[in-house]
């Protein structure tokens, strides 16, 4: 049984939620006409979430299991 955790830190999950919200906003904007202003706002939110992910060093949450022999 592995004792490694893939849960991540709360700061990393905040970055993921921001990115997901941006994708959701952009995805909702497209069938609404398309509403290009709302789409680009969503794209901006995704970029902002990416910057948050870089700041909180989201990739340090990756847990690699020991190599099996």
Short mmCIF file of N, CA and C in Angstrom, two decimals:
data_model
loop_
_atom_site.label_atom_id
_atom_site.label_comp_id
_atom_site.label_asym_id
_atom_site.label_seq_id
_atom_site.Cartn_x
_atom_site.Cartn_y
_atom_site.Cartn_z
N UNK A 1 0.84 -1.17 0.00
CA UNK A 1 0.00 0.00 0.00
C UNK A 1 0.89 1.24 0.00
N UNK A 2 0.57 2.20 -0.80
CA UNK A 2 1.38 3.41 -0.91
C UNK A 2 0.94 4.43 0.13
N UNK A 3 1.91 5.13 0.69
CA UNK A 3 1.59 6.17 1.66
C UNK A 3 1.64 7.55 1.02
N UNK A 4 1.91 7.62 -0.28
CA UNK A 4 1.96 8.90 -0.97
C UNK A 4 0.57 9.49 -1.12
N UNK A 5 0.51 10.81 -1.14
CA UNK A 5 -0.77 11.50 -1.25
C UNK A 5 -0.77 12.35 -2.51
N UNK A 6 -1.89 12.39 -3.19
CA UNK A 6 -2.04 13.22 -4.38
C UNK A 6 -3.01 14.37 -4.12
N UNK A 7 -3.22 14.68 -2.85
CA UNK A 7 -4.21 15.69 -2.50
C UNK A 7 -3.77 17.10 -2.88
N UNK A 8 -2.54 17.45 -2.69
CA UNK A 8 -2.07 18.79 -3.01
C UNK A 8 -2.35 19.77 -1.90
N UNK A 9 -1.72 20.92 -2.01
CA UNK A 9 -1.89 21.97 -1.01
C UNK A 9 -3.12 22.82 -1.34
N UNK A 10 -3.70 23.48 -0.35
CA UNK A 10 -4.86 24.34 -0.63
C UNK A 10 -4.56 25.45 -1.64
N UNK A 11 -3.35 26.01 -1.59
CA UNK A 11 -3.00 27.06 -2.54
C UNK A 11 -3.01 26.53 -3.98
N UNK A 12 -2.59 25.31 -4.16
CA UNK A 12 -2.62 24.71 -5.49
C UNK A 12 -4.05 24.50 -5.97
N UNK A 13 -4.92 24.09 -5.06
CA UNK A 13 -6.32 23.89 -5.44
C UNK A 13 -7.01 25.21 -5.77
N UNK A 14 -6.60 26.30 -5.12
CA UNK A 14 -7.15 27.61 -5.48
C UNK A 14 -6.78 27.95 -6.91
N UNK A 15 -5.54 27.69 -7.29
CA UNK A 15 -5.11 27.94 -8.67
C UNK A 15 -5.92 27.10 -9.65
N UNK A 16 -6.16 25.85 -9.31
CA UNK A 16 -6.95 24.96 -10.18
C UNK A 16 -8.38 25.48 -10.31
N UNK A 17 -8.97 25.93 -9.22
CA UNK A 17 -10.34 26.44 -9.26
C UNK A 17 -10.42 27.70 -10.11
N UNK A 18 -9.43 28.58 -10.02
CA UNK A 18 -9.43 29.80 -10.84
C UNK A 18 -9.33 29.44 -12.32
N UNK A 19 -8.46 28.51 -12.67
CA UNK A 19 -8.32 28.09 -14.06
C UNK A 19 -9.62 27.44 -14.55
N UNK A 20 -10.21 26.58 -13.73
CA UNK A 20 -11.47 25.94 -14.10
C UNK A 20 -12.58 26.97 -14.30
N UNK A 21 -12.64 27.97 -13.44
CA UNK A 21 -13.66 29.02 -13.58
C UNK A 21 -13.48 29.77 -14.89
N UNK A 22 -12.24 30.02 -15.29
CA UNK A 22 -11.99 30.69 -16.56
C UNK A 22 -12.45 29.86 -17.75
N UNK A 23 -12.16 28.56 -17.72
CA UNK A 23 -12.62 27.68 -18.79
C UNK A 23 -14.14 27.62 -18.84
N UNK A 24 -14.75 27.56 -17.67
CA UNK A 24 -16.21 27.52 -17.60
C UNK A 24 -16.81 28.80 -18.16
N UNK A 25 -16.26 29.93 -17.79
CA UNK A 25 -16.75 31.22 -18.29
C UNK A 25 -16.60 31.31 -19.80
N UNK A 26 -15.45 30.93 -20.32
CA UNK A 26 -15.24 30.94 -21.77
C UNK A 26 -16.14 29.96 -22.48
N UNK A 27 -16.35 28.79 -21.87
CA UNK A 27 -17.23 27.79 -22.47
C UNK A 27 -18.68 28.21 -22.49
N UNK A 28 -19.11 28.94 -21.49
CA UNK A 28 -20.48 29.45 -21.47
C UNK A 28 -20.64 30.58 -22.48
N UNK A 29 -19.59 31.37 -22.67
CA UNK A 29 -19.67 32.53 -23.57
C UNK A 29 -19.84 32.12 -25.03
N UNK A 30 -19.29 31.00 -25.42
CA UNK A 30 -19.33 30.62 -26.84
C UNK A 30 -20.74 30.32 -27.36
N UNK A 31 -21.55 29.53 -26.66
CA UNK A 31 -22.89 29.29 -27.20
C UNK A 31 -23.86 30.46 -26.99
N UNK A 32 -23.42 31.50 -26.30
CA UNK A 32 -24.28 32.66 -26.08
C UNK A 32 -24.13 33.68 -27.20
N UNK A 33 -23.95 33.24 -28.39
CA UNK A 33 -23.95 34.22 -29.47
C UNK A 33 -22.92 34.04 -30.55
N UNK A 34 -21.69 33.92 -30.38
CA UNK A 34 -20.81 33.90 -29.21
C UNK A 34 -20.58 35.30 -28.65
N UNK A 35 -20.44 35.37 -27.35
CA UNK A 35 -20.16 36.61 -26.65
C UNK A 35 -18.64 36.70 -26.49
N UNK A 36 -18.00 37.42 -27.42
CA UNK A 36 -16.54 37.43 -27.46
C UNK A 36 -15.92 38.16 -26.28
N UNK A 37 -16.58 39.17 -25.77
CA UNK A 37 -16.03 39.88 -24.61
C UNK A 37 -15.96 38.95 -23.41
N UNK A 38 -17.05 38.22 -23.16
CA UNK A 38 -17.07 37.28 -22.05
C UNK A 38 -16.06 36.15 -22.27
N UNK A 39 -15.90 35.72 -23.52
CA UNK A 39 -14.92 34.68 -23.83
C UNK A 39 -13.51 35.15 -23.48
N UNK A 40 -13.16 36.37 -23.86
CA UNK A 40 -11.81 36.87 -23.60
C UNK A 40 -11.60 37.16 -22.12
N UNK A 41 -12.67 37.52 -21.41
CA UNK A 41 -12.55 37.66 -19.96
C UNK A 41 -12.23 36.29 -19.35
N UNK A 42 -12.91 35.25 -19.82
CA UNK A 42 -12.62 33.90 -19.36
C UNK A 42 -11.19 33.49 -19.67
N UNK A 43 -10.71 33.84 -20.86
CA UNK A 43 -9.32 33.54 -21.22
C UNK A 43 -8.35 34.28 -20.30
N UNK A 44 -8.69 35.50 -19.94
CA UNK A 44 -7.85 36.26 -19.00
C UNK A 44 -7.83 35.63 -17.63
N UNK A 45 -8.98 35.09 -17.20
CA UNK A 45 -9.04 34.41 -15.91
C UNK A 45 -8.17 33.15 -15.94
N UNK A 46 -8.16 32.44 -17.06
CA UNK A 46 -7.30 31.26 -17.19
C UNK A 46 -5.82 31.66 -17.08
N UNK A 47 -5.46 32.74 -17.74
CA UNK A 47 -4.07 33.21 -17.66
C UNK A 47 -3.73 33.62 -16.23
N UNK A 48 -4.66 34.32 -15.57
CA UNK A 48 -4.42 34.72 -14.17
C UNK A 48 -4.27 33.49 -13.28
N UNK A 49 -5.07 32.47 -13.52
CA UNK A 49 -4.94 31.23 -12.77
C UNK A 49 -3.61 30.56 -13.03
N UNK A 50 -3.13 30.63 -14.25
CA UNK A 50 -1.81 30.08 -14.57
C UNK A 50 -0.71 30.81 -13.83
N UNK A 51 -0.85 32.11 -13.71
CA UNK A 51 0.14 32.88 -12.96
C UNK A 51 0.09 32.53 -11.47
N UNK A 52 -1.12 32.35 -10.95
CA UNK A 52 -1.26 31.91 -9.55
C UNK A 52 -0.59 30.55 -9.38
N UNK A 53 -0.78 29.66 -10.35
CA UNK A 53 -0.16 28.34 -10.27
C UNK A 53 1.36 28.43 -10.26
N UNK A 54 1.91 29.34 -11.04
CA UNK A 54 3.36 29.53 -11.03
C UNK A 54 3.85 30.09 -9.70
N UNK A 55 3.10 31.03 -9.14
CA UNK A 55 3.50 31.67 -7.89
C UNK A 55 3.48 30.66 -6.73
N UNK A 56 2.47 29.82 -6.68
CA UNK A 56 2.37 28.85 -5.57
C UNK A 56 3.16 27.58 -5.85
N UNK A 57 3.83 27.51 -6.99
CA UNK A 57 4.65 26.37 -7.39
C UNK A 57 3.85 25.07 -7.33
N UNK A 58 2.80 25.04 -8.14
CA UNK A 58 1.85 23.93 -8.15
C UNK A 58 2.52 22.60 -8.51
N UNK A 59 3.58 22.64 -9.30
CA UNK A 59 4.22 21.40 -9.73
C UNK A 59 5.01 20.73 -8.61
N UNK A 60 5.26 21.42 -7.51
CA UNK A 60 5.96 20.78 -6.40
C UNK A 60 5.03 19.83 -5.64
N UNK A 61 3.74 19.84 -5.95
CA UNK A 61 2.79 18.93 -5.32
C UNK A 61 2.83 17.54 -5.93
N UNK A 62 3.53 17.37 -7.04
CA UNK A 62 3.59 16.08 -7.71
C UNK A 62 4.39 15.11 -6.84
N UNK A 63 3.79 13.97 -6.56
CA UNK A 63 4.43 12.96 -5.73
C UNK A 63 4.74 11.76 -6.61
N UNK A 64 6.01 11.45 -6.73
CA UNK A 64 6.41 10.30 -7.52
C UNK A 64 6.72 9.14 -6.57
N UNK A 65 6.20 8.00 -6.92
CA UNK A 65 6.44 6.82 -6.10
C UNK A 65 7.87 6.33 -6.34
N UNK A 66 8.36 5.61 -5.36
CA UNK A 66 9.70 5.04 -5.51
C UNK A 66 9.66 4.01 -6.64
N UNK A 67 10.78 3.92 -7.34
CA UNK A 67 10.85 2.94 -8.42
C UNK A 67 10.84 1.53 -7.87
N UNK A 68 10.07 0.67 -8.49
CA UNK A 68 9.98 -0.71 -8.03
C UNK A 68 11.06 -1.54 -8.72
N UNK A 69 11.59 -2.50 -8.02
CA UNK A 69 12.66 -3.32 -8.58
C UNK A 69 12.14 -4.68 -8.96
#
